[in-house]
mmCIF file with all atom_site columns, C-alpha atoms and ligand atoms in Angstrom:
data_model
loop_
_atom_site.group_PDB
_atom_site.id
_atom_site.type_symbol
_atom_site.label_atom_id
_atom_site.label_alt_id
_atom_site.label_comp_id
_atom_site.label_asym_id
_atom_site.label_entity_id
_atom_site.label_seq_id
_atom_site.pdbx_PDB_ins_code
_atom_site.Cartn_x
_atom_site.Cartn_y
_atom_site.Cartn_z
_atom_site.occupancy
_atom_site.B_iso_or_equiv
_atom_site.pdbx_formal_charge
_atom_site.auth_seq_id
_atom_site.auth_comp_id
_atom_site.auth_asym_id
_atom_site.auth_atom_id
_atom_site.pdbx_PDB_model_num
ATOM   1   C  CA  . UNK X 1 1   ? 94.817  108.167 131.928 1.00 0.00 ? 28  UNK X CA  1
ATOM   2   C  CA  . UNK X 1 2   ? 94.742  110.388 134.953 1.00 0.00 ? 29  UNK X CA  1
ATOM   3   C  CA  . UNK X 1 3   ? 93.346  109.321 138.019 1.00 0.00 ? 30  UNK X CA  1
ATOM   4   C  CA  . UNK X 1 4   ? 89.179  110.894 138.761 1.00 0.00 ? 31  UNK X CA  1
ATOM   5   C  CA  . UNK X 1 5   ? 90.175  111.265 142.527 1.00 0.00 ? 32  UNK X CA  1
ATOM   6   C  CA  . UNK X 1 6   ? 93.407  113.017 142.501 1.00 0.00 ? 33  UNK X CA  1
ATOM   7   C  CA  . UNK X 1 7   ? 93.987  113.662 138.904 1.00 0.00 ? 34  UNK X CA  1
ATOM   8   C  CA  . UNK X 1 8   ? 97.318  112.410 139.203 1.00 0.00 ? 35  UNK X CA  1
ATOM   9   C  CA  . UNK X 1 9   ? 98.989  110.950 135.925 1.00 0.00 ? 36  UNK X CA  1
ATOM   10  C  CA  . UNK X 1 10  ? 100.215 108.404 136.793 1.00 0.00 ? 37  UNK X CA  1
ATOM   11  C  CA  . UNK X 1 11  ? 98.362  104.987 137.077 1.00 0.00 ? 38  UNK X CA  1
ATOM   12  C  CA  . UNK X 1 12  ? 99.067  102.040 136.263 1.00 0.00 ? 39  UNK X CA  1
ATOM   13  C  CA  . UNK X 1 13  ? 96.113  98.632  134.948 1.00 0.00 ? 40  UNK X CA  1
ATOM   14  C  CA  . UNK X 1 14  ? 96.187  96.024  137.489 1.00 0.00 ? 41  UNK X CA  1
ATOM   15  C  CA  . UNK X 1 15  ? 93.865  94.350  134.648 1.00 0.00 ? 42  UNK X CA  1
ATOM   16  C  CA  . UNK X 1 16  ? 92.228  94.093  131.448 1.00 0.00 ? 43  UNK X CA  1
ATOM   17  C  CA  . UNK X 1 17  ? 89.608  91.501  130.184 1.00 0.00 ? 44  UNK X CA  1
ATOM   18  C  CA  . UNK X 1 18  ? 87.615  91.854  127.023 1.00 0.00 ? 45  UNK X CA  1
ATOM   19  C  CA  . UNK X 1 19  ? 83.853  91.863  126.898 1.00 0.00 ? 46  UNK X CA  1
ATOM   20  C  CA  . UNK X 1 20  ? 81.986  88.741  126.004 1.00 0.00 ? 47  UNK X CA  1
ATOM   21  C  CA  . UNK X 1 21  ? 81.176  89.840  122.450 1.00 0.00 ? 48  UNK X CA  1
ATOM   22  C  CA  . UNK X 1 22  ? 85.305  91.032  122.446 1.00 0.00 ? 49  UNK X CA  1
ATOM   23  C  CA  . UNK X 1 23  ? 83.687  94.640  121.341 1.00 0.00 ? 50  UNK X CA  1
ATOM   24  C  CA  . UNK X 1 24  ? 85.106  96.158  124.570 1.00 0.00 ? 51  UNK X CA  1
ATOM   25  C  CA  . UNK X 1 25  ? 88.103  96.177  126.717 1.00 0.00 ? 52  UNK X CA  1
ATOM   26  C  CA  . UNK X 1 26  ? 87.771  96.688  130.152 1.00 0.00 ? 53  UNK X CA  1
ATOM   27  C  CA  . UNK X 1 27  ? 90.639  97.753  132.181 1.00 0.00 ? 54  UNK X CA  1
ATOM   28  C  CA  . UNK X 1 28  ? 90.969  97.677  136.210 1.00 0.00 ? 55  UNK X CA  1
ATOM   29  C  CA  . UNK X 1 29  ? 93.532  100.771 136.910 1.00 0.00 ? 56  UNK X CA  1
ATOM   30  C  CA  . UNK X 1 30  ? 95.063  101.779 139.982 1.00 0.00 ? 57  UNK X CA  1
ATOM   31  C  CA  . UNK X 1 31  ? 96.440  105.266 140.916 1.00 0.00 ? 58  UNK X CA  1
ATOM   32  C  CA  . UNK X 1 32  ? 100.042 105.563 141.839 1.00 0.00 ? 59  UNK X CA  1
ATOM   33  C  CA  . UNK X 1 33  ? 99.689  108.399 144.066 1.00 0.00 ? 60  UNK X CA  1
ATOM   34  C  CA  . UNK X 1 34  ? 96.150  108.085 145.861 1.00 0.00 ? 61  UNK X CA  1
ATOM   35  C  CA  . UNK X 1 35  ? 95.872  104.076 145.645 1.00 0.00 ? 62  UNK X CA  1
ATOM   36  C  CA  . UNK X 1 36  ? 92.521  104.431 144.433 1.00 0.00 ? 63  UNK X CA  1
ATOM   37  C  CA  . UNK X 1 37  ? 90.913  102.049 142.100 1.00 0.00 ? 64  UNK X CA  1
ATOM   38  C  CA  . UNK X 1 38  ? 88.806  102.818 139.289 1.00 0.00 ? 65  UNK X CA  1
ATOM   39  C  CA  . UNK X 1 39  ? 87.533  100.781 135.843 1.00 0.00 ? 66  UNK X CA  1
ATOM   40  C  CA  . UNK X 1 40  ? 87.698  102.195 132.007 1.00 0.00 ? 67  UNK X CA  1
ATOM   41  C  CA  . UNK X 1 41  ? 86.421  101.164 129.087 1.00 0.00 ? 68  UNK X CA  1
ATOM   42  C  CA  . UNK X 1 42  ? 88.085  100.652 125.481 1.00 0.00 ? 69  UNK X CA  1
ATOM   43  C  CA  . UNK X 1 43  ? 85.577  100.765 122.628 1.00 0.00 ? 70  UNK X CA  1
ATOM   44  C  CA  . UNK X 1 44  ? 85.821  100.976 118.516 1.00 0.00 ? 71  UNK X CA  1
ATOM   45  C  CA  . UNK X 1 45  ? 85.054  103.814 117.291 1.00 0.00 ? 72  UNK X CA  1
ATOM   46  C  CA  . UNK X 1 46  ? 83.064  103.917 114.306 1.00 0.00 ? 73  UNK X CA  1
ATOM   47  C  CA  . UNK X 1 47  ? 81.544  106.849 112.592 1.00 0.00 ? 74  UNK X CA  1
ATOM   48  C  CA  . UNK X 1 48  ? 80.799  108.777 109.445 1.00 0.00 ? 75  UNK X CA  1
ATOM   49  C  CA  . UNK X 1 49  ? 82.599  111.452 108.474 1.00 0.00 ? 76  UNK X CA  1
ATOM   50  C  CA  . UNK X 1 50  ? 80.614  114.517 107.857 1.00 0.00 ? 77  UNK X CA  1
ATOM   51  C  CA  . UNK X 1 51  ? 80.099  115.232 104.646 1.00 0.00 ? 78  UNK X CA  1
ATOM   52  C  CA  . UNK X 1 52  ? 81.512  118.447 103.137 1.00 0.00 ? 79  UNK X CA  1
ATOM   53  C  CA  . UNK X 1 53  ? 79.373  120.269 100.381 1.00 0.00 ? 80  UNK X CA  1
ATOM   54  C  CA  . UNK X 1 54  ? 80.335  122.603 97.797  1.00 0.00 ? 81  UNK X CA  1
ATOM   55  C  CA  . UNK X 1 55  ? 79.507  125.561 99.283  1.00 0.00 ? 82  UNK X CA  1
ATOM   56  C  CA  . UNK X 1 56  ? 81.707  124.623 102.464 1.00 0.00 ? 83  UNK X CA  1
ATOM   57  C  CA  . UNK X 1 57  ? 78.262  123.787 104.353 1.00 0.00 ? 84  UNK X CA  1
ATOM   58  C  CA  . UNK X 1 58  ? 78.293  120.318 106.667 1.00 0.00 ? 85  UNK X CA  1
ATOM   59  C  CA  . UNK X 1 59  ? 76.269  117.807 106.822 1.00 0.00 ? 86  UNK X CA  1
ATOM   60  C  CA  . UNK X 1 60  ? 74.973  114.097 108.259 1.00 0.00 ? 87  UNK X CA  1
ATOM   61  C  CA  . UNK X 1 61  ? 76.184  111.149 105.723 1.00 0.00 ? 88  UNK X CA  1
ATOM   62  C  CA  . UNK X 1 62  ? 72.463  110.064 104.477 1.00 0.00 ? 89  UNK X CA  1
ATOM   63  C  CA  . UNK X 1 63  ? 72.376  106.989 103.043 1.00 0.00 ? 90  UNK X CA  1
ATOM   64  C  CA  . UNK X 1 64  ? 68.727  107.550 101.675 1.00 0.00 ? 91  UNK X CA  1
ATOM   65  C  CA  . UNK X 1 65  ? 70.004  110.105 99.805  1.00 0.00 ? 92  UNK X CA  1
ATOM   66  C  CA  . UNK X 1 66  ? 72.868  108.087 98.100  1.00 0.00 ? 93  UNK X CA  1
ATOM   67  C  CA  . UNK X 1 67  ? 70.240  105.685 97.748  1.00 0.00 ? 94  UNK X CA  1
ATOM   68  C  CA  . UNK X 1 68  ? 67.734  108.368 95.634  1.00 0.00 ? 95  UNK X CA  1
ATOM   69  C  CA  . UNK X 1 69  ? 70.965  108.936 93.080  1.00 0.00 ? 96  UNK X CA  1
ATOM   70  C  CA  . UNK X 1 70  ? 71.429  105.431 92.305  1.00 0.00 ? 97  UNK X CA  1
ATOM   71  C  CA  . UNK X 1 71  ? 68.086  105.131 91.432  1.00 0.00 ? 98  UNK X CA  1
ATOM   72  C  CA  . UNK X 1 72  ? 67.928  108.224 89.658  1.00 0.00 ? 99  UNK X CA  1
ATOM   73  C  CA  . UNK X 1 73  ? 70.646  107.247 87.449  1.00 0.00 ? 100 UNK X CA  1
ATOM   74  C  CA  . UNK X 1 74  ? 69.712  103.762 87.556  1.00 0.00 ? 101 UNK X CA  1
ATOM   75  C  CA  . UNK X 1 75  ? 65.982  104.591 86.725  1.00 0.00 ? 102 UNK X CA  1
ATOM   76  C  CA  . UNK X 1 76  ? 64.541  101.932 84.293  1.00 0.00 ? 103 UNK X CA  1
ATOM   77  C  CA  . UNK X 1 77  ? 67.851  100.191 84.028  1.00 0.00 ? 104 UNK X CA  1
ATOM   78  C  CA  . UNK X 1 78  ? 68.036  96.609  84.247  1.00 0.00 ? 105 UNK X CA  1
ATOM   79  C  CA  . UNK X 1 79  ? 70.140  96.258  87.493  1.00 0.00 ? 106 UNK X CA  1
ATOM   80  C  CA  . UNK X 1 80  ? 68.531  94.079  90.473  1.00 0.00 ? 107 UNK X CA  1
ATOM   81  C  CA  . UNK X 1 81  ? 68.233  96.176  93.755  1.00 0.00 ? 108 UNK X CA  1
ATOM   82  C  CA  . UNK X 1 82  ? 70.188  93.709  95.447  1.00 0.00 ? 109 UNK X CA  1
ATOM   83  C  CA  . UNK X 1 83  ? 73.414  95.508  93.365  1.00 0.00 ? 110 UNK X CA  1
ATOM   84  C  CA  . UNK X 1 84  ? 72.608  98.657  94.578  1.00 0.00 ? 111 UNK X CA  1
ATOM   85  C  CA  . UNK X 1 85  ? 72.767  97.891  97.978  1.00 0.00 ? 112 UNK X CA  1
ATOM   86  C  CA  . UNK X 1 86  ? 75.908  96.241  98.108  1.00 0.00 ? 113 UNK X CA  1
ATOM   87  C  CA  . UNK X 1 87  ? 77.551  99.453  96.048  1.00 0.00 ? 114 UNK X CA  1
ATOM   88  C  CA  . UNK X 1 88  ? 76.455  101.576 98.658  1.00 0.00 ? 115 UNK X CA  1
ATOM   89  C  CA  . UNK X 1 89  ? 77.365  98.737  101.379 1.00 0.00 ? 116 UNK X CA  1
ATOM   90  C  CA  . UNK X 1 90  ? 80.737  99.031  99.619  1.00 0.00 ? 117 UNK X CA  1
ATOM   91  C  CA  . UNK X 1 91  ? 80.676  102.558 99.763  1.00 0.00 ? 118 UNK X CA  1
ATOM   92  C  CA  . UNK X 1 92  ? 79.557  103.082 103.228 1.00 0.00 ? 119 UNK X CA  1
ATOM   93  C  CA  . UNK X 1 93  ? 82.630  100.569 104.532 1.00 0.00 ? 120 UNK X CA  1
ATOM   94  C  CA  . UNK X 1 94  ? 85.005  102.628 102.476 1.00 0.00 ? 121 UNK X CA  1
ATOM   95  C  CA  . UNK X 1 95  ? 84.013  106.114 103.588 1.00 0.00 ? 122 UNK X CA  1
ATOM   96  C  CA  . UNK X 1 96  ? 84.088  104.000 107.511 1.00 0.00 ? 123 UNK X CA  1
ATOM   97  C  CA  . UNK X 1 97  ? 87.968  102.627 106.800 1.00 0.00 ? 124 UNK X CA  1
ATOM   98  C  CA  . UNK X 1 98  ? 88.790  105.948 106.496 1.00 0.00 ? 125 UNK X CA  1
ATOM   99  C  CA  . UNK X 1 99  ? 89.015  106.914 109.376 1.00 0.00 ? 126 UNK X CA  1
ATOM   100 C  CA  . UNK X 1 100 ? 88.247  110.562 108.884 1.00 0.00 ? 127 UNK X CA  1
ATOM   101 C  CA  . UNK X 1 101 ? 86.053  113.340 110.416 1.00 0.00 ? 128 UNK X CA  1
ATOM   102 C  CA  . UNK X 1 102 ? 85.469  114.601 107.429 1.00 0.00 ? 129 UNK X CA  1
ATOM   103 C  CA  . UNK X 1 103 ? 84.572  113.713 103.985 1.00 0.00 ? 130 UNK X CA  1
ATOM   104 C  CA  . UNK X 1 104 ? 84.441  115.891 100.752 1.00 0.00 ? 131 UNK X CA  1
ATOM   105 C  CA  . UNK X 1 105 ? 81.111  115.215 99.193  1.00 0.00 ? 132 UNK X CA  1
ATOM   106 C  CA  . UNK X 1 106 ? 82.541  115.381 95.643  1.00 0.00 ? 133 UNK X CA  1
ATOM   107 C  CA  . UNK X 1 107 ? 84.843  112.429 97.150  1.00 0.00 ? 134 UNK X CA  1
ATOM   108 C  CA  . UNK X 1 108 ? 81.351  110.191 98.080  1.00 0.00 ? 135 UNK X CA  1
ATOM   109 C  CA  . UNK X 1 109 ? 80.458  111.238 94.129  1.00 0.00 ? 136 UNK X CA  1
ATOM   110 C  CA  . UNK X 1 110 ? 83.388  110.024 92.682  1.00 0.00 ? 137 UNK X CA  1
ATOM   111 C  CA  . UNK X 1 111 ? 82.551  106.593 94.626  1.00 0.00 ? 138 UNK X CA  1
ATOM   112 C  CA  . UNK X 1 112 ? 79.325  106.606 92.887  1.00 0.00 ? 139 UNK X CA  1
ATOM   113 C  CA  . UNK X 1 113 ? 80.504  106.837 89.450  1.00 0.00 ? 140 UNK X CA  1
ATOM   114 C  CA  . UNK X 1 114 ? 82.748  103.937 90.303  1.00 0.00 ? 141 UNK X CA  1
ATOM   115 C  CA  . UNK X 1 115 ? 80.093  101.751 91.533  1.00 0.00 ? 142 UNK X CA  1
ATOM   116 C  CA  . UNK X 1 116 ? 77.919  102.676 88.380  1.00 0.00 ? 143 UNK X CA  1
ATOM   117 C  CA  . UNK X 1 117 ? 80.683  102.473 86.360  1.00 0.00 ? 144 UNK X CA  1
ATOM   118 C  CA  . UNK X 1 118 ? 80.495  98.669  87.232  1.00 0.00 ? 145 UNK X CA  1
ATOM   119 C  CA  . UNK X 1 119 ? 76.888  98.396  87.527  1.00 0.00 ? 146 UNK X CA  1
ATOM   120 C  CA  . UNK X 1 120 ? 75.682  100.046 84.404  1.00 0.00 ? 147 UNK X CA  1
ATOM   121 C  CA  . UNK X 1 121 ? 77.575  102.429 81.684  1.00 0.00 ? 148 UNK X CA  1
ATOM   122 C  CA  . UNK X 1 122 ? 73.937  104.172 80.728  1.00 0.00 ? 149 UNK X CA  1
ATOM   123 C  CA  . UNK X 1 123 ? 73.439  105.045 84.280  1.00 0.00 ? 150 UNK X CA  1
ATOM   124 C  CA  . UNK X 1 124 ? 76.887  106.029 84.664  1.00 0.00 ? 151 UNK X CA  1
ATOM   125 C  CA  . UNK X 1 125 ? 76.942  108.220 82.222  1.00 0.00 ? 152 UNK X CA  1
ATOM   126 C  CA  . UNK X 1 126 ? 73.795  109.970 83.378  1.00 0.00 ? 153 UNK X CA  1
ATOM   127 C  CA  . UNK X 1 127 ? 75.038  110.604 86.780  1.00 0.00 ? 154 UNK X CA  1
ATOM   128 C  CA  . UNK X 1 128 ? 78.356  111.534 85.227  1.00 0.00 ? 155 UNK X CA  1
ATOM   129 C  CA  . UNK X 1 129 ? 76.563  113.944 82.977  1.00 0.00 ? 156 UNK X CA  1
ATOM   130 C  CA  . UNK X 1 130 ? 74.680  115.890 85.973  1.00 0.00 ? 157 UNK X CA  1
ATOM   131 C  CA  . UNK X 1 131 ? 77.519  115.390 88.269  1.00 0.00 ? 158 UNK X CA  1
ATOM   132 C  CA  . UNK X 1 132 ? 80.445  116.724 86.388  1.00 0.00 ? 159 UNK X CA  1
ATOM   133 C  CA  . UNK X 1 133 ? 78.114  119.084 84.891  1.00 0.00 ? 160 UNK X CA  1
ATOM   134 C  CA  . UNK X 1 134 ? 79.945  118.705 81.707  1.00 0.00 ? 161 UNK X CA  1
ATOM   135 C  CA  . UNK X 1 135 ? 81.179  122.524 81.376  1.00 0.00 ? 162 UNK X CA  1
ATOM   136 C  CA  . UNK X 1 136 ? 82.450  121.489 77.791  1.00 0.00 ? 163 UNK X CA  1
ATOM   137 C  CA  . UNK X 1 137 ? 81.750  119.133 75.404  1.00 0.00 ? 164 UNK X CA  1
ATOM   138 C  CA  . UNK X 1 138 ? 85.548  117.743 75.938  1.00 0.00 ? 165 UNK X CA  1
ATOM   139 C  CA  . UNK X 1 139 ? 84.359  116.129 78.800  1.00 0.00 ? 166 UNK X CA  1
ATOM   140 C  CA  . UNK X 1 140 ? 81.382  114.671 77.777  1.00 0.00 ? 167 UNK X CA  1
ATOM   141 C  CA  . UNK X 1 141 ? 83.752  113.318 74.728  1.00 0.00 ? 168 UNK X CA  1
ATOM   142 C  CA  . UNK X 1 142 ? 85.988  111.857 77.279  1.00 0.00 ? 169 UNK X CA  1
ATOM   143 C  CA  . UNK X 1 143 ? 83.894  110.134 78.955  1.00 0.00 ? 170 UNK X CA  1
ATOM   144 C  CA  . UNK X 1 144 ? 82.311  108.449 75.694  1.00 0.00 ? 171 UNK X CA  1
ATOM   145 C  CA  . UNK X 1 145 ? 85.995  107.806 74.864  1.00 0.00 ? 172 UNK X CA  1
ATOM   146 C  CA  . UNK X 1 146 ? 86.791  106.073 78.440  1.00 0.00 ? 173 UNK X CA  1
ATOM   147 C  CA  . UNK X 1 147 ? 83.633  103.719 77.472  1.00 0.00 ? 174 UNK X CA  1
ATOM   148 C  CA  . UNK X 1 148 ? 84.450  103.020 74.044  1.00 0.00 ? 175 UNK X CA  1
ATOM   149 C  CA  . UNK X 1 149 ? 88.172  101.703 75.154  1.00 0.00 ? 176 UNK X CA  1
ATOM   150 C  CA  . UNK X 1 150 ? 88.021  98.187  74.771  1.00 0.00 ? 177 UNK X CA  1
ATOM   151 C  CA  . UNK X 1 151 ? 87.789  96.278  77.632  1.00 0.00 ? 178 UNK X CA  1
ATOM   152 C  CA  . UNK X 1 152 ? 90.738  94.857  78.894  1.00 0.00 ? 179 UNK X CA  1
ATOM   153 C  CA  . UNK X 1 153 ? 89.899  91.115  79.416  1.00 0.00 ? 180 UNK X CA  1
ATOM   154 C  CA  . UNK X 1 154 ? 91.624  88.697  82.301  1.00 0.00 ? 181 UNK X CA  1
ATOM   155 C  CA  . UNK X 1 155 ? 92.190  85.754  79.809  1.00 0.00 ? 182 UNK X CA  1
ATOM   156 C  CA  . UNK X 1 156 ? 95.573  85.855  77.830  1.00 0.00 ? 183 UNK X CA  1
ATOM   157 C  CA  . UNK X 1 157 ? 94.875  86.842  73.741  1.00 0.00 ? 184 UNK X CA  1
ATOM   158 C  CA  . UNK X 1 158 ? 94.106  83.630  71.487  1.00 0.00 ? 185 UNK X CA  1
ATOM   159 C  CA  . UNK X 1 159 ? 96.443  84.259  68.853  1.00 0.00 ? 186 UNK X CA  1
HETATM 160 ZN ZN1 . LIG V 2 .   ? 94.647  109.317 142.521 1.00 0.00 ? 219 LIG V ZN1 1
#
């Protein structure tokens, strides 16, 4: 950290205390060359990547607008509202943990069809079908195929 006054390098913390709510680190520094004294502060930070669209254009994460595909897929499906907004809770802290600047928006789709994947295979496969676009009928196929597969259950076979 260089010094404000001198803009020497070198300078060394003659203390640091947290804040109260321990979101903040406060550090007392000192200047090695002009003696002066001056405070910074250490803070988390947390932000959403910009998302990255097809066409290369940027844009602000909107979580009203992840919110409007759920439902679109979801519409008239039997899945309580509370669900919703813990997948997109879910998918918000993911897209935070990842530390990046920058975010693919096919990436934040392929989230979704994980989360409505769980939540409901009809919806799924609805946002599946206008997301991938289905260029071919092989992927539409595989998809019905990946639903079919029986599901693998947690409790060993009865035999
Ligand atoms: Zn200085």
């Amino acid at each position: 950290m260089k010094c404000p006054f001198c803009n020497a390098d070198d300078t060394s913390v003659i203390d640091s205390r947290a804040s109260e709510e321990g979101d903040r680190i406060r550090r007392r520094r000192r200047c090695l060359t002009c003696d002066k004294r001056f405070t910074t502060y250490e803070t988390v930070e947390l932000r959403m990547p910009q998302v990255v669209k097809q066409d290369g254009n940027r844009a602000e994460f909107d979580r009203e607008k992840l919110l409007t595909s759920f439902m679109r897929a979801l519409h008239k499906r039997p899945v309580p509202t509370g669900d919703v907004d813990a997948a997109i809770d879910r998918i918000v802290q993911k897209l935070l943990s990842l530390g990046e600047r920058e975010i693919p928006s096919r990436k934040i789709g392929e989230m979704v069809m994980e989360e409505l994947y769980r939540l409901d295979k009809v919806a799924y496969i609805r946002f599946a079908s206008v997301y991938r676009s289905f260029q071919d009928a092989h992927d539409f196929h595989s998809v019905i195929k990946e639903l079919q597969r029986p599901q693998r259950s947690k409790e060993p076979k009865k035999s």
